[in-house]
PDB file of C-alpha atoms in Angstrom:
ATOM      1  CA  MET A   1     -39.157 -18.066 -30.197  1.00 48.00           C
ATOM      2  CA  ASP A   2     -35.577 -15.669 -31.804  1.00 55.00           C
ATOM      3  CA  ALA A   3     -36.028 -13.319 -29.212  1.00 52.00           C
ATOM      4  CA  GLN A   4     -34.169 -13.011 -26.480  1.00 55.00           C
ATOM      5  CA  MET A   5     -35.106 -11.529 -22.945  1.00 56.00           C
ATOM      6  CA  GLY A   6     -33.252  -9.105 -21.906  1.00 60.00           C
ATOM      7  CA  VAL A   7     -30.976  -8.195 -24.619  1.00 57.00           C
ATOM      8  CA  SER A   8     -30.655  -4.576 -25.637  1.00 60.00           C
ATOM      9  CA  LYS A   9     -32.625  -4.290 -29.392  1.00 62.00           C
ATOM     10  CA  GLU A  10     -30.108  -1.845 -30.342  1.00 67.00           C
ATOM     11  CA  GLY A  11     -26.865  -3.721 -30.881  1.00 64.00           C
ATOM     12  CA  TYR A  12     -24.244  -1.513 -28.248  1.00 63.00           C
ATOM     13  CA  ALA A  13     -23.513  -4.291 -26.480  1.00 63.00           C
ATOM     14  CA  GLY A  14     -20.681  -1.785 -23.610  1.00 68.00           C
ATOM     15  CA  ARG A  15     -17.060  -1.265 -24.013  1.00 74.00           C
ATOM     16  CA  ILE A  16     -15.196  -4.168 -25.547  1.00 72.00           C
ATOM     17  CA  GLU A  17     -10.836  -3.320 -24.902  1.00 73.00           C
ATOM     18  CA  VAL A  18      -9.471  -6.401 -26.729  1.00 71.00           C
ATOM     19  CA  LEU A  19      -4.969  -7.244 -25.758  1.00 69.00           C
ATOM     20  CA  ALA A  20      -3.050  -8.418 -28.408  1.00 66.00           C
ATOM     21  CA  GLY A  21      -1.468 -11.850 -28.511  1.00 65.00           C
ATOM     22  CA  PRO A  22      -0.688 -14.819 -27.961  1.00 65.00           C
ATOM     23  CA  THR A  23      -2.324 -14.963 -24.764  1.00 65.00           C
ATOM     24  CA  GLY A  24      -4.384 -12.259 -24.379  1.00 60.00           C
ATOM     25  CA  ARG A  25      -3.052 -10.660 -20.924  1.00 72.00           C
ATOM     26  CA  ARG A  26      -1.651  -8.255 -19.083  1.00 78.00           C
ATOM     27  CA  ARG A  27       2.613  -8.793 -18.898  1.00 83.00           C
ATOM     28  CA  ARG A  28       3.339  -5.912 -16.194  1.00 88.00           C
ATOM     29  CA  SER A  29       7.706  -5.225 -15.914  1.00 89.00           C
ATOM     30  CA  GLU A  30       8.630  -5.687 -11.954  1.00 88.00           C
ATOM     31  CA  ALA A  31       8.697  -3.077 -11.544  1.00 87.00           C
ATOM     32  CA  GLU A  32       5.768  -1.408 -12.933  1.00 90.00           C
ATOM     33  CA  LYS A  33       4.395  -3.919 -10.562  1.00 90.00           C
ATOM     34  CA  ALA A  34       6.399  -2.584  -7.418  1.00 88.00           C
ATOM     35  CA  ARG A  35       5.292   1.154  -8.951  1.00 89.00           C
ATOM     36  CA  ILE A  36       1.089  -0.516  -8.124  1.00 91.00           C
ATOM     37  CA  ALA A  37       1.919  -2.455  -4.659  1.00 90.00           C
ATOM     38  CA  ALA A  38       3.975   0.864  -3.506  1.00 87.00           C
ATOM     39  CA  GLU A  39       0.294   2.890  -4.206  1.00 88.00           C
ATOM     40  CA  SER A  40      -1.907   0.344  -3.095  1.00 89.00           C
ATOM     41  CA  LEU A  41       0.351   0.492   0.335  1.00 86.00           C
ATOM     42  CA  THR A  42      -0.291   4.485   0.497  1.00 85.00           C
ATOM     43  CA  PRO A  43      -2.451   5.376   3.571  1.00 83.00           C
ATOM     44  CA  ASN A  44      -6.363   5.793   2.504  1.00 86.00           C
ATOM     45  CA  ALA A  45      -5.559   3.954  -0.196  1.00 89.00           C
ATOM     46  CA  ILE A  46      -8.956   2.112  -2.454  1.00 93.00           C
ATOM     47  CA  VAL A  47      -7.392  -0.802  -3.841  1.00 93.00           C
ATOM     48  CA  ALA A  48     -10.992  -1.451  -6.420  1.00 94.00           C
ATOM     49  CA  ASP A  49      -9.814   1.662  -6.885  1.00 94.00           C
ATOM     50  CA  ILE A  50      -6.074   1.089  -7.495  1.00 93.00           C
ATOM     51  CA  ALA A  51      -6.590  -2.313  -9.293  1.00 93.00           C
ATOM     52  CA  ARG A  52     -10.208  -1.050 -11.708  1.00 92.00           C
ATOM     53  CA  GLN A  53      -7.810   2.155 -12.983  1.00 92.00           C
ATOM     54  CA  TYR A  54      -4.332  -0.282 -13.424  1.00 91.00           C
ATOM     55  CA  GLY A  55      -7.173  -3.104 -15.453  1.00 89.00           C
ATOM     56  CA  ALA A  56      -6.218  -5.779 -12.778  1.00 91.00           C
ATOM     57  CA  THR A  57      -7.885  -7.216 -10.543  1.00 91.00           C
ATOM     58  CA  ARG A  58      -7.515  -6.565  -6.511  1.00 93.00           C
ATOM     59  CA  TRP A  59      -5.725  -9.937  -6.048  1.00 93.00           C
ATOM     60  CA  GLN A  60      -3.047  -9.060  -8.722  1.00 93.00           C
ATOM     61  CA  ILE A  61      -3.101  -6.492  -6.000  1.00 93.00           C
ATOM     62  CA  TYR A  62      -3.151  -8.065  -2.715  1.00 93.00           C
ATOM     63  CA  ASP A  63      -0.457 -10.333  -4.247  1.00 93.00           C
ATOM     64  CA  GLY A  64       1.608  -7.263  -5.286  1.00 91.00           C
ATOM     65  CA  ARG A  65       1.759  -5.969  -1.865  1.00 89.00           C
ATOM     66  CA  ARG A  66       2.601  -9.466  -0.908  1.00 90.00           C
ATOM     67  CA  HIS A  67       5.511  -9.956  -2.867  1.00 89.00           C
ATOM     68  CA  PHE A  68       6.056  -6.441  -2.242  1.00 83.00           C
ATOM     69  CA  ARG A  69       6.985  -6.844   1.704  1.00 81.00           C
ATOM     70  CA  ARG A  70       8.292  -9.826   1.624  1.00 82.00           C
ATOM     71  CA  GLY A  71      11.462  -7.688  -0.172  1.00 81.00           C
ATOM     72  CA  LEU A  72      10.044  -9.983  -3.579  1.00 84.00           C
ATOM     73  CA  LEU A  73      10.126  -6.433  -5.994  1.00 81.00           C
ATOM     74  CA  ALA A  74      12.033  -4.607  -5.991  1.00 80.00           C
ATOM     75  CA  ALA A  75      10.726  -0.865  -3.698  1.00 73.00           C
ATOM     76  CA  PRO A  76      10.352   2.442  -6.748  1.00 71.00           C
ATOM     77  CA  LYS A  77      13.086   4.511  -6.990  1.00 67.00           C
ATOM     78  CA  ASP A  78      12.153   7.178  -7.768  1.00 57.00           C
ATOM     79  CA  ASP A  79       8.456   6.990  -6.989  1.00 48.00           C
ATOM     80  CA  VAL A  80       7.167   9.193  -3.692  1.00 45.00           C
ATOM     81  CA  ALA A  81       4.043   7.352  -3.426  1.00 47.00           C
ATOM     82  CA  SER A  82       5.878   4.440  -2.017  1.00 44.00           C
ATOM     83  CA  PRO A  83       5.942   3.503   1.825  1.00 51.00           C
ATOM     84  CA  ALA A  84       8.883   5.384   3.075  1.00 54.00           C
ATOM     85  CA  PHE A  85      11.530   4.007   5.729  1.00 56.00           C
ATOM     86  CA  VAL A  86      14.030   5.669   7.786  1.00 57.00           C
ATOM     87  CA  PRO A  87      16.688   3.700   9.898  1.00 56.00           C
ATOM     88  CA  LEU A  88      15.846   3.611  14.094  1.00 59.00           C
ATOM     89  CA  SER A  89      19.119   3.514  16.666  1.00 57.00           C
ATOM     90  CA  VAL A  90      19.028   3.388  19.708  1.00 60.00           C
ATOM     91  CA  ASP A  91      21.146   4.996  22.101  1.00 57.00           C
ATOM     92  CA  ASP A  92      23.253   2.447  24.510  1.00 64.00           C
ATOM     93  CA  ASP A  93      24.538   4.350  27.132  1.00 64.00           C
ATOM     94  CA  PRO A  94      24.974   4.759  30.491  1.00 64.00           C
ATOM     95  CA  HIS A  95      24.908   8.352  31.626  1.00 64.00           C
ATOM     96  CA  ARG A  96      20.359   9.550  29.589  1.00 60.00           C
ATOM     97  CA  THR A  97      19.326  12.183  29.289  1.00 62.00           C
ATOM     98  CA  PRO A  98      15.786  12.908  31.709  1.00 58.00           C
ATOM     99  CA  HIS A  99      13.678  11.151  29.658  1.00 60.00           C
ATOM    100  CA  ASP A 100      14.683   7.134  30.010  1.00 66.00           C
ATOM    101  CA  GLY A 101      13.100   5.037  28.880  1.00 72.00           C
ATOM    102  CA  ILE A 102      11.040   7.992  26.243  1.00 77.00           C
ATOM    103  CA  VAL A 103      11.351   7.299  22.972  1.00 75.00           C
ATOM    104  CA  GLU A 104      10.401  10.258  20.289  1.00 75.00           C
ATOM    105  CA  VAL A 105       8.612  10.036  17.480  1.00 75.00           C
ATOM    106  CA  ALA A 106       8.381  12.444  14.478  1.00 72.00           C
ATOM    107  CA  ILE A 107       5.048  12.221  11.678  1.00 70.00           C
ATOM    108  CA  GLY A 108       5.126  14.763   9.877  1.00 67.00           C
ATOM    109  CA  ASP A 109       4.053  18.225  11.984  1.00 74.00           C
ATOM    110  CA  ILE A 110       4.103  15.546  15.249  1.00 75.00           C
ATOM    111  CA  LEU A 111       5.862  14.990  17.981  1.00 78.00           C
ATOM    112  CA  ILE A 112       4.900  11.755  18.831  1.00 80.00           C
ATOM    113  CA  ARG A 113       6.775  10.895  22.304  1.00 82.00           C
ATOM    114  CA  VAL A 114       6.112   7.776  24.530  1.00 82.00           C
ATOM    115  CA  GLY A 115       7.021   5.233  26.975  1.00 81.00           C
ATOM    116  CA  ARG A 116       8.273   2.579  27.654  1.00 76.00           C
ATOM    117  CA  ASP A 117       5.167   0.449  28.856  1.00 80.00           C
ATOM    118  CA  VAL A 118       2.488   1.595  26.238  1.00 80.00           C
ATOM    119  CA  GLY A 119       1.827  -1.594  25.034  1.00 80.00           C
ATOM    120  CA  GLU A 120       1.982  -2.564  21.109  1.00 78.00           C
ATOM    121  CA  ALA A 121      -1.519  -2.341  20.008  1.00 79.00           C
ATOM    122  CA  HIS A 122      -2.261   1.423  21.930  1.00 81.00           C
ATOM    123  CA  LEU A 123       1.281   2.912  19.837  1.00 78.00           C
ATOM    124  CA  ALA A 124       0.090   1.114  16.695  1.00 77.00           C
ATOM    125  CA  ARG A 125      -2.869   2.978  17.278  1.00 80.00           C
ATOM    126  CA  ILE A 126      -1.023   6.885  18.208  1.00 79.00           C
ATOM    127  CA  PHE A 127       0.636   6.078  14.777  1.00 76.00           C
ATOM    128  CA  ARG A 128      -2.291   5.521  12.379  1.00 75.00           C
ATOM    129  CA  ALA A 129      -4.226   8.270  14.508  1.00 77.00           C
ATOM    130  CA  ALA A 130      -1.127  10.807  13.977  1.00 73.00           C
ATOM    131  CA  ARG A 131      -1.089  10.437  10.530  1.00 70.00           C
ATOM    132  CA  ALA A 132      -4.054  10.848   9.754  1.00 70.00           C
ATOM    133  CA  ALA A 133      -3.928  13.887  11.314  1.00 70.00           C
ATOM    134  CA  SER A 134      -0.513  15.156   9.437  1.00 60.00           C
TER     135      SER A 134
END
């Protein structure tokens, strides 16, 4: 038998990408890895889509994210997709305002006032909802 089942007889097997070099592997700079990891950490980012966009696998993206979070990859300086962190300052002034124990957090145009009795899980839900709404 010289016929194979399930093989197209038209001769088109699909798109093949040949990578040049001794190993055929893509080599990304640390800056590019950091940029991809930061992009994958943005709200509503889909890791599979980002992996497909850059010709990587999901586990490579997750590995890059882990390195990024641990500080093993430097945050991209000019990338607007990188997560932004702001410094936290605590006022230990004994003459406090009437809002004792209340923390104000601004996310976009939303101002959130949180009391000290709010649990961590509930606080995380509040911030996720505010970020999704902004």
